[in-house]
XYZ file of C-alpha atoms in Angstrom:
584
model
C 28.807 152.150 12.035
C 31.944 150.211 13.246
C 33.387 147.596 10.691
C 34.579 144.490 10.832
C 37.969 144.433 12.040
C 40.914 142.310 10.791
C 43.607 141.366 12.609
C 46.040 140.299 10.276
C 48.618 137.349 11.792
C 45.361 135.795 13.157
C 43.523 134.784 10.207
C 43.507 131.018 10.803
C 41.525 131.543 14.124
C 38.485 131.972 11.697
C 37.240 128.368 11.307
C 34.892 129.338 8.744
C 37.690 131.199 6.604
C 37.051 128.564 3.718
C 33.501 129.901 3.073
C 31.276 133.102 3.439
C 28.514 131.837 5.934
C 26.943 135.546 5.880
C 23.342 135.444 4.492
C 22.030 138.540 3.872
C 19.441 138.642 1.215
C 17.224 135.528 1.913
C 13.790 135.204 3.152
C 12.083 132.723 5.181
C 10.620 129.884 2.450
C 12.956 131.193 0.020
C 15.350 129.445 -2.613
C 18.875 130.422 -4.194
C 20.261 129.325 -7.647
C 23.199 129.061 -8.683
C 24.228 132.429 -10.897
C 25.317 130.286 -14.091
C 22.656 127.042 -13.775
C 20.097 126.384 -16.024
C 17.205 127.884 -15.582
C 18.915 130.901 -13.378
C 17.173 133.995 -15.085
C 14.026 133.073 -15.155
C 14.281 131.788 -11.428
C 15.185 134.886 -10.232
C 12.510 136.217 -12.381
C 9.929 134.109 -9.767
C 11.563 134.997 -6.526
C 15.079 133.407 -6.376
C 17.672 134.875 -5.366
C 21.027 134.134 -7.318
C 23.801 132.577 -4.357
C 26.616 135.176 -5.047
C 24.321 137.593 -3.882
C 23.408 135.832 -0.417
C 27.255 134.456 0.034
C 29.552 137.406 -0.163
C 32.032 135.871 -2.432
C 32.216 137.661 -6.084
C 34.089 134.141 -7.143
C 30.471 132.615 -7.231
C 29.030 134.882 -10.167
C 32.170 133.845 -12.329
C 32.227 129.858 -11.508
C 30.722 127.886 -14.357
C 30.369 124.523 -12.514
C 27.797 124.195 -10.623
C 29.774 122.257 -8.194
C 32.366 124.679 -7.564
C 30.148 127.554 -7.118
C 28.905 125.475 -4.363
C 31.966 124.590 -3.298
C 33.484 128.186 -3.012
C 29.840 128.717 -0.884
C 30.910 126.150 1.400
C 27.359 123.946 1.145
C 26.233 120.975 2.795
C 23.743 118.456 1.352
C 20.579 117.447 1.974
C 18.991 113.878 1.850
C 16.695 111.523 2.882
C 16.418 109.186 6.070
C 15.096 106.355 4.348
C 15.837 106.868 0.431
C 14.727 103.448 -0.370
C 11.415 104.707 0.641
C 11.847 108.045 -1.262
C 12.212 105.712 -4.188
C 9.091 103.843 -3.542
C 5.876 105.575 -5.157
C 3.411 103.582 -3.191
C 5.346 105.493 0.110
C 4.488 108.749 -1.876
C 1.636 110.855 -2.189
C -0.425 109.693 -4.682
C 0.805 110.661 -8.034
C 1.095 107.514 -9.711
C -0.354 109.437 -13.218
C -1.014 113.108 -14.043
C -4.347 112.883 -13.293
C -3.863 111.397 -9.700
C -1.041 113.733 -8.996
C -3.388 116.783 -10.247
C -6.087 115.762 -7.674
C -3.004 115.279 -4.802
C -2.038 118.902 -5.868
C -6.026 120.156 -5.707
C -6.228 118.176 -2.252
C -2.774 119.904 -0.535
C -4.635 123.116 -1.403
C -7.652 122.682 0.039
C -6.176 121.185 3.220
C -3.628 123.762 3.934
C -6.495 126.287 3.761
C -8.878 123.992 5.475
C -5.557 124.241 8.175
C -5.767 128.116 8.928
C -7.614 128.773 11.707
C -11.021 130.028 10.839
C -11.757 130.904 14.462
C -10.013 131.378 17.891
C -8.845 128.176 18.976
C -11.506 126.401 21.561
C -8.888 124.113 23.425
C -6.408 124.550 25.860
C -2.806 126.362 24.884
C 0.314 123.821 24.985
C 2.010 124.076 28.547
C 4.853 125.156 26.906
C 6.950 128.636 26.982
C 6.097 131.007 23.773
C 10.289 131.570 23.791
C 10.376 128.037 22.861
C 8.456 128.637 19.598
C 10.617 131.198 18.124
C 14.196 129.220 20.174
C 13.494 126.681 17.310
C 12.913 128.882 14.628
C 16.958 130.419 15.773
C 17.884 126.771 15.673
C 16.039 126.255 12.055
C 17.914 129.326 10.505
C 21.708 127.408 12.370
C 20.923 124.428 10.630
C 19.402 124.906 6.987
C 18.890 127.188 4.709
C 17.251 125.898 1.408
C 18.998 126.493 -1.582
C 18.211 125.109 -5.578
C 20.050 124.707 -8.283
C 17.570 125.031 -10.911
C 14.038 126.338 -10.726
C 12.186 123.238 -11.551
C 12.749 122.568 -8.062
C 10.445 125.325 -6.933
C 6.759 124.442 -6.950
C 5.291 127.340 -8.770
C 5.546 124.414 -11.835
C 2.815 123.390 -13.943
C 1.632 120.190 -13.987
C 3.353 119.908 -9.712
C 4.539 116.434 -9.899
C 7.254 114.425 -7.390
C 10.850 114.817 -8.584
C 12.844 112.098 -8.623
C 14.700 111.652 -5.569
C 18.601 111.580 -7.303
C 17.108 114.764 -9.062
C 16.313 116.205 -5.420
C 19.441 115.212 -3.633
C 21.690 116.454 -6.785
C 20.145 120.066 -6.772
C 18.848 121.168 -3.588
C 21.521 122.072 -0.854
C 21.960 123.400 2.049
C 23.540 126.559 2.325
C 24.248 126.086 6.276
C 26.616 123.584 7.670
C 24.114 121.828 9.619
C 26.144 121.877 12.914
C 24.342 123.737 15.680
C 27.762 125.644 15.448
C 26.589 129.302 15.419
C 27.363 130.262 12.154
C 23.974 132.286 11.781
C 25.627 134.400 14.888
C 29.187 134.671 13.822
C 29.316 134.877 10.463
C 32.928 134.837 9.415
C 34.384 135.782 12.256
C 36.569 139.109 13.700
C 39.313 138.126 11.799
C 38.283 137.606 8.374
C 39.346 139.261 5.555
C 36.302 142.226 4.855
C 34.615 141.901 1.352
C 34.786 144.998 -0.474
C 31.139 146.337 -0.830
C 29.923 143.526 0.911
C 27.926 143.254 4.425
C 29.420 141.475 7.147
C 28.659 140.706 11.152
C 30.525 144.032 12.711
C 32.965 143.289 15.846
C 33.885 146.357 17.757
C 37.235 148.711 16.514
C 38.270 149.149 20.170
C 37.579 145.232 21.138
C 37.260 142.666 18.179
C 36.689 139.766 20.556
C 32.609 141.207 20.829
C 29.952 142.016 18.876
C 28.460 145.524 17.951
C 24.950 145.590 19.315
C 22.659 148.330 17.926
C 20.939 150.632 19.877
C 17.480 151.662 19.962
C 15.239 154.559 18.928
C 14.950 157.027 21.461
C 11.377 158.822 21.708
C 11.923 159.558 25.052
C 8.665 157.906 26.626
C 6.348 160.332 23.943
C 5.180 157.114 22.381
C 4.657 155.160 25.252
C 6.337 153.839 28.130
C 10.125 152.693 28.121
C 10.800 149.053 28.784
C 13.198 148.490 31.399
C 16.483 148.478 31.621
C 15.344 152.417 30.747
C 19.400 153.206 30.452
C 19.830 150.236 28.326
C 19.748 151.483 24.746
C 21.581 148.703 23.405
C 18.741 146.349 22.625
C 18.917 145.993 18.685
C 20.509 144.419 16.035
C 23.411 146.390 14.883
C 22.903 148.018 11.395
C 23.425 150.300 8.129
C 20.231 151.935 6.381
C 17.786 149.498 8.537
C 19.522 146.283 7.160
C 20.830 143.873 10.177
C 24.426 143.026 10.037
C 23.438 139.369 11.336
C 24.758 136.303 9.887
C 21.193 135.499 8.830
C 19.514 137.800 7.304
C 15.839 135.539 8.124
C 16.875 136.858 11.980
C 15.194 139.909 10.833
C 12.282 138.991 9.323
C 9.692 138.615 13.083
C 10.356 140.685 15.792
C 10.277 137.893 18.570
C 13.756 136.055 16.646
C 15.211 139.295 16.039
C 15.205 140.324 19.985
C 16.174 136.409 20.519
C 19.529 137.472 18.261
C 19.978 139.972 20.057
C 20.118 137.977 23.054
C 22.481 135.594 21.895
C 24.562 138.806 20.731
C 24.462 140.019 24.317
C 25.332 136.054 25.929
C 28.579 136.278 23.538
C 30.087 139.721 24.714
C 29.180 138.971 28.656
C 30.983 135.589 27.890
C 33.901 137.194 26.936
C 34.103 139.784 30.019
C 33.804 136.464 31.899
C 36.065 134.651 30.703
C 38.242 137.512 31.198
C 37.217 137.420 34.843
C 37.273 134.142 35.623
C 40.343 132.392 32.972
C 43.049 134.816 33.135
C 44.834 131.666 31.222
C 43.367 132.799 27.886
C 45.128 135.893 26.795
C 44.817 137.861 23.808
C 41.630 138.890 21.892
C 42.025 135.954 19.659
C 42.260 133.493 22.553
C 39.219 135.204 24.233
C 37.026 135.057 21.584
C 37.436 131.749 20.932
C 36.652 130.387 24.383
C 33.643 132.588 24.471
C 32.328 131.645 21.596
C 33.014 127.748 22.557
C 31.112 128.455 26.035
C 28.503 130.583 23.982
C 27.492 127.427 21.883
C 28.000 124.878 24.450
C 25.465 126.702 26.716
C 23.311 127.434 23.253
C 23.729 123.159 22.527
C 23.019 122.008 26.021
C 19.688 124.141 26.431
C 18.837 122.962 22.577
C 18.517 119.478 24.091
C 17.746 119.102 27.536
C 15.396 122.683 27.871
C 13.983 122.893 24.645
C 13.676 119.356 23.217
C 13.104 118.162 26.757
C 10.059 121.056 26.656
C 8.458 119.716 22.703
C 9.572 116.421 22.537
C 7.500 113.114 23.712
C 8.766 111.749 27.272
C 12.269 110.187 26.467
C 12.405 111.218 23.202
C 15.659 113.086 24.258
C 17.131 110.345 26.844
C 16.858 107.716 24.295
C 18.692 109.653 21.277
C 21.542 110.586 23.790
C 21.977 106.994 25.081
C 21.614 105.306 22.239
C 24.775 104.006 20.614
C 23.991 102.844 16.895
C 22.715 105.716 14.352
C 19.445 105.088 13.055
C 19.145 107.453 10.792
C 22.814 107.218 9.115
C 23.600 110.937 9.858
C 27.273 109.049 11.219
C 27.880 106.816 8.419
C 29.031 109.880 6.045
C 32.086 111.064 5.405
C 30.022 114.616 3.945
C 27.341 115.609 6.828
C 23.818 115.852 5.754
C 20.761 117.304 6.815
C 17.734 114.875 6.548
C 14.740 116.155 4.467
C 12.256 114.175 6.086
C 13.559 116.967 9.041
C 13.863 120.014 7.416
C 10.644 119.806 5.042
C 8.290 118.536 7.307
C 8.958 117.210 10.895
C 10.956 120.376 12.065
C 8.216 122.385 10.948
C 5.993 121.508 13.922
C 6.707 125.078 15.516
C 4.569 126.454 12.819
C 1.604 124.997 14.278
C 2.830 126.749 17.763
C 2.558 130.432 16.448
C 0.293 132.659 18.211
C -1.962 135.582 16.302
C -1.149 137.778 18.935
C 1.645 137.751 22.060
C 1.610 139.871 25.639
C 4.906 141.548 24.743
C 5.619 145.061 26.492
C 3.893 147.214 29.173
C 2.820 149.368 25.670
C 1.156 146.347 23.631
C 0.469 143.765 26.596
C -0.581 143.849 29.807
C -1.844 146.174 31.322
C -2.278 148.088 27.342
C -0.560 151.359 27.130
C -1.976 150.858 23.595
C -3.064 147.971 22.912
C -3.826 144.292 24.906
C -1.519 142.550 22.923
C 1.037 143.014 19.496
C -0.318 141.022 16.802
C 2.079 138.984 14.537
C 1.957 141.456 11.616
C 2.957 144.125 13.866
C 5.529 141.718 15.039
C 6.695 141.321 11.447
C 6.836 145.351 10.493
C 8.599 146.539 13.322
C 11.822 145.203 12.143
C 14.545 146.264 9.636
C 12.874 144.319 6.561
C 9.699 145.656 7.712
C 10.210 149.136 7.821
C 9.953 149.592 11.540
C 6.537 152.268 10.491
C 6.786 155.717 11.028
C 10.238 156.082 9.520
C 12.727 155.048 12.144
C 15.874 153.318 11.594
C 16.288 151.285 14.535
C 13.816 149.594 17.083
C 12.004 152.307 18.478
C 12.520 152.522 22.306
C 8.927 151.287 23.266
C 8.901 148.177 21.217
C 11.929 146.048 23.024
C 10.377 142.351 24.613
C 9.518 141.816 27.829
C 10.917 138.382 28.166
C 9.432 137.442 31.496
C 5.951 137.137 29.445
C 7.656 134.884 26.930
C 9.609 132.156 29.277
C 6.901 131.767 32.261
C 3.616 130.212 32.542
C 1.058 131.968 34.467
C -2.432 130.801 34.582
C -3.965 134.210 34.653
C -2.508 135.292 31.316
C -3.076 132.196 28.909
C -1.899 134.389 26.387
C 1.992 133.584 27.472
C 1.835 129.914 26.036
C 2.038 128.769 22.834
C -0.792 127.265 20.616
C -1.273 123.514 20.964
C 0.961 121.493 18.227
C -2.097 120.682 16.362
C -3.196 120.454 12.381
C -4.118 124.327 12.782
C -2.204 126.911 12.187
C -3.076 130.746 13.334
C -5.094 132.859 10.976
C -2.025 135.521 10.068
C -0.350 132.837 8.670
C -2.380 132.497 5.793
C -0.937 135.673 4.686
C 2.536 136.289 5.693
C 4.109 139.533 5.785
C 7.639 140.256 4.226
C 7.178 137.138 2.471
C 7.675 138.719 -0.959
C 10.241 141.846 -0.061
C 12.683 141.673 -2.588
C 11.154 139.970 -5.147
C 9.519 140.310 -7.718
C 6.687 138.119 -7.815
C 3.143 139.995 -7.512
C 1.237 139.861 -4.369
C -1.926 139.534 -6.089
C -0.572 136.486 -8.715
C -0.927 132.637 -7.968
C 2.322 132.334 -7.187
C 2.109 135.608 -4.621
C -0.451 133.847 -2.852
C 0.837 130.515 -2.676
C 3.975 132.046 -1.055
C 2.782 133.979 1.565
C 0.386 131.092 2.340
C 2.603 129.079 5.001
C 0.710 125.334 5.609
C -0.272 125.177 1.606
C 3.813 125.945 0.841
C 4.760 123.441 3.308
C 2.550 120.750 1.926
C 3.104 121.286 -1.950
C 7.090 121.233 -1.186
C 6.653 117.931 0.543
C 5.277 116.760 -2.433
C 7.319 118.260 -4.638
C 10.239 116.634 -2.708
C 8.852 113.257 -2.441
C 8.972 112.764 0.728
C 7.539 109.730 2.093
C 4.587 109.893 3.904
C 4.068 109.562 7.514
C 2.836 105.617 7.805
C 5.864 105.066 5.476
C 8.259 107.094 7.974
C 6.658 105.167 10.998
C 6.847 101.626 10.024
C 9.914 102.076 8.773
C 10.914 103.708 12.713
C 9.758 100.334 13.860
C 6.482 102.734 15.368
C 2.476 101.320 15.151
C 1.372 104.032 12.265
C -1.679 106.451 13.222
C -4.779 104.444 12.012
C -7.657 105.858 10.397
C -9.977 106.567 13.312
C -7.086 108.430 15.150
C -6.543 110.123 11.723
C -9.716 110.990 11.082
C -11.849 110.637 14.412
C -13.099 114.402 15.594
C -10.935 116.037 12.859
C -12.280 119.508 11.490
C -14.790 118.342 8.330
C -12.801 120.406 6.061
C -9.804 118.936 6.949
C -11.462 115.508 6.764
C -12.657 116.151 3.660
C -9.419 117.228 2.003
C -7.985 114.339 2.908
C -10.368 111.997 2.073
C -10.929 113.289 -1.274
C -6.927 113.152 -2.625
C -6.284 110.099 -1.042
C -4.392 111.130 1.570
C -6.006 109.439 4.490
C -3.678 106.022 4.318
C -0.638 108.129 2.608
C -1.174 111.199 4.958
C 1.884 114.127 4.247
C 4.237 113.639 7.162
C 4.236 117.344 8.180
C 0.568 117.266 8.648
C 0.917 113.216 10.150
C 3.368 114.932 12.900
C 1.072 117.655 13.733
C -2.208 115.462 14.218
C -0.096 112.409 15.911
C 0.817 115.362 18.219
C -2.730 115.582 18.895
C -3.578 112.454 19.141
C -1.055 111.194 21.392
C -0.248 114.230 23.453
C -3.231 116.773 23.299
C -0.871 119.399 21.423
C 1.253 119.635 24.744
C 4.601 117.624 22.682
C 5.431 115.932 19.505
C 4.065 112.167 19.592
C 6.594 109.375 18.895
C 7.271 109.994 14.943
C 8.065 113.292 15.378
C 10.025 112.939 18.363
C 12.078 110.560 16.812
C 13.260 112.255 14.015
C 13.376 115.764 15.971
C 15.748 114.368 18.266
C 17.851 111.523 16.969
C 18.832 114.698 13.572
C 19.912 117.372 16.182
C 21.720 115.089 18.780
C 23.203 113.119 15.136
C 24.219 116.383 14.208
C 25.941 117.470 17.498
C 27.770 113.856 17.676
C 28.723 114.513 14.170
C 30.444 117.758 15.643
C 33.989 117.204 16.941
C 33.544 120.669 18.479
C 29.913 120.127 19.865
C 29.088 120.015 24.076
C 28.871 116.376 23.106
C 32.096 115.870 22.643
C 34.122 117.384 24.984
C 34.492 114.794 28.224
C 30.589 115.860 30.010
C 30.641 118.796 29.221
C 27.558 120.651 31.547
C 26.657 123.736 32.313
C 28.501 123.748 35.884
C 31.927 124.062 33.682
C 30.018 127.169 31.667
C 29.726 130.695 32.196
C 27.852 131.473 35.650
C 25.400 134.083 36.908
C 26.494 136.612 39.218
C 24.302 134.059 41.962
C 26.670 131.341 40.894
C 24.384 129.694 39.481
C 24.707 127.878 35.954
C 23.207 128.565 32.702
C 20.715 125.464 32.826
C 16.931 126.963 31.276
C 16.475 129.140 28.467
C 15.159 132.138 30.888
C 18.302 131.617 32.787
C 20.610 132.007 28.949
C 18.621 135.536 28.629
C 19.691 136.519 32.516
C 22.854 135.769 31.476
C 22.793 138.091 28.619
C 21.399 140.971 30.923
C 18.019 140.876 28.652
C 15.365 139.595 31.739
């Protein structure tokens, strides 16, 4: 396997050269604690994972302060939109005494099971793109990753109760820099110094300025057929003993977001034969990679917004956060960017409700059904490097790679290639998610075990454990007319109803499940209503005006002054990004 090469003279083209941002060893829903805080061992003990082993950088393990092991990590914080709300019980949950707070815990719990779909869904599918689901789960992993300082943050705690918001903001951080920057993709760069023993994003020996792609399995068509290009091998992440060399190691936990990485592996390395092409004015590998990677995240920013916002978000929702000149949710106003919580623990979560059970992948586990109809989402989860790929191999095997045309076009005859409604269900495999526990050691058959792998009761206790305000609270304070209790409740499912009705949750409703059902309400599950809109869209377009080095920034940038297709034409739609990188 090639290495990472280093190129030394050139060191101070690596932007990121100030901190690892390689994460290798965390899962999707998971935490890391700092090696020397209180409360470490026994945090690791219920599933942590201690930061100098996610980060690369030895220097962590031996840093007493808490602050400068974060610092060496190069963190970002997290906080709330509104904390004056945050400090408001009566915008809470209920949990005014132990006793309330014990039947707001009992009441999450029965409503994120009431929330997994007993039953295939009755309505209609979401006119939207499956690629879209799993493009925002990419864009999740670029912006946050969850890490705590101390386990009394997690909420395997006993009684659960709200911690106080100073106590939130103090401990939890985010190990990402919340930029849609990349840093998921790139790591640390071709021109960083290698860590000794340590796992980092390989660029090729023979041309630094790319990426190593890994190549697939070959059974030579005896397990089924190959999946076009047939003389295209190089369809996997790259990688040592089945581990991805990615700059996020959650990349590699679903097969749909691993093939996506791929992709966006792929859009780099054709970037940088174009630019070679087409702007003989950059010279050098250093200069090369640079540009590409600059027309690799414009292109990745631009479709962020105007394909897939445009796709989930209410009418507008995106038009108004571009044009608007004042900052409504103070993500400007810091000197130290921030990712808002009221984002990342509940209204960016949405996509969650958009998971299928089962997708129309290949030729072999789709339409027409070499084996099967359709791949289900566990088998979507095993055949990857933290799953084990089944039956021993290393790699992708060659009969597994995506079909993207059934992922980025709706066709009436196959339902099957759009995405669930964004409703207050969620599909039945999430009630029990694979790889959730991998590397841990918490038991799959233990409280905590189940709570884990159980996706909409984990979202819903860590809202509460987070205080964050509830979604009337979020809406008046957005200036928005809050759901009211017939659209809450009108034609819900009775469990659902019931759950809420019995903790109180009805007129303090948790805001991941308020933006799911004011989805339904408001837009039939085909985009987020105007609550969720507004904080999907005015956080990422805050965070790309935040970015000197975002599309946003530089003069208009649009696709026209991008990398083009061999048509001519410009990189404006997701299925047109995956063209680009020779993947549909």
């Amino acid at each position: 396997m090639p290495t990472t090469t280093t190129m030394r003279g050139v060191q101070t083209m690596n932007e990121n050269a100030d901190g690892r941002r390689v994460i290798t060893g965390m899962r999707h829903g998971g935490h890391a604690i700092v090696d020397k805080a209180p409360g470490a061992d026994r945090a690791v003990e219920h599933g942590s994972v201690r930061l100098s082993e996610i980060t690369q950088d030895a220097e962590i393990a031996k840093t007493d302060g808490i602050a400068g092991a974060l610092a060496l990590a190069g963190v970002s914080d997290f906080d709330y939109l509104f904390p004056a709300l945050a400090n408001d019980p009566a915008k809470l949950l209920p949990a005014e005494t132990p006793q309330i707070a014990e039947t707001t815990v009992a009441a999450l719990n029965a409503l994120g099971t009431a929330m997994i779909e007993q039953a295939p869904p009755s309505g209609p599918d979401a006119p939207i793109p499956p690629v879209h689901t799993y493009w925002g789960q990419f864009v999740d992993h670029d912006l946050t990753a969850a890490t705590d300082n101390d386990s009394v943050i997690g909420i395997d705690v006993t009684p659960l109760t709200p911690m106080p918001p100073a106590d939130v903001v103090s401990l939890l951080v985010n190990k990402r820099n919340p930029a849609l920057n990349l840093d998921s993709l790139y790591g640390d760069g071709p021109f960083a110094t290698p860590v000794p023993g340590g796992i980092a994003v390989p660029y090729r020996a023979d041309d630094p300025a790319k990426f190593v792609l890994g190549t697939l399995a070959v059974t030579g068509g005896a397990a089924g057929a190959l999946i076009p290009p047939v003389n295209d091998n190089e369809r996997d992440l790259p990688r040592q003993d089945r581990v991805a060399l990615i700059g996020d190691g959650r990349n590699d936990e679903n097969l749909v977001v691993a093939q996506l990485h791929v992709a966006f592996l792929r859009f780099h390395n054709n970037a940088v034969d174009w630019v070679r092409a087409n702007e003989p004015g950059h010279a050098g590998t250093g200069a090369v990679f640079a540009r590409a990677r600059d027309l690799t995240r414009w292109a990745y920013q631009w479709l962020t917004v105007h394909d897939y916002l445009d796709t989930v978000l209410d009418v507008g929702a995106v038009d108004r956060a571009i044009a608007g000149e004042d900052d409504p949710l103070g993500l400007l106003g810091r000197e130290r960017t921030y990712m808002p919580l009221e984002f990342s623990v509940a209204a960016f979560r949405f996509g969650h409700s958009m998971v299928r059970g089962a997708y129309d992948w290949n030729r072999n586990f789709g339409f027409p059904g070499g084996f099967q109809e359709r791949a289900t989402l566990q088998q979507l989860f095993q055949f990857t490097g933290t799953g084990g790929f089944i039956g021993g191999a290393t790699t992708l095997p060659d009969n597994w790679p995506i079909e993207w045309q059934r992922f980025v076009e709706l066709d009436d005859l196959f339902p099957i290639r759009a995405t669930r409604p964004i409703d207050t269900f969620l599909a039945s495999p999430l009630e029990e998610m694979v790889n959730q526990l991998d590397g841990t050691s918490v038991p799959p058959d233990s409280d905590l075990g189940k709570l884990l792998v159980h996706l909409a009761r984990r979202n819903l206790l860590r809202g509460f454990r987070l205080g964050i305000p509830t979604g009337q609270a979020i809406a008046t304070a957005l200036g928005i007319t809050p759901l009211t209790v017939a659209e809450l409740t009108d034609g819900l499912d009775p469990a659902i109803r019931t759950a809420l009705e019995s903790g109180g949750l009805v007129d303090r409703t948790p805001l991941w499940f308020y933006v799911l059902r004011e989805s339904e309400v408001r837009n039939g599950g085909a985009a987020l209503g105007p609550v969720g809109s507004r904080i999907v869209a005015e956080t990422i377009v805050g965070q790309l005006r935040k970015d000197p080095r975002s599309y946003l920034n530089r003069d208009g940038w649009t696709p026209d002054d991008g990398v083009l297709l061999p048509d001519g034409g410009a990189v404006t739609s997701i299925a047109a990004f995956l063209r680009f990188a020779g993947v549909l």
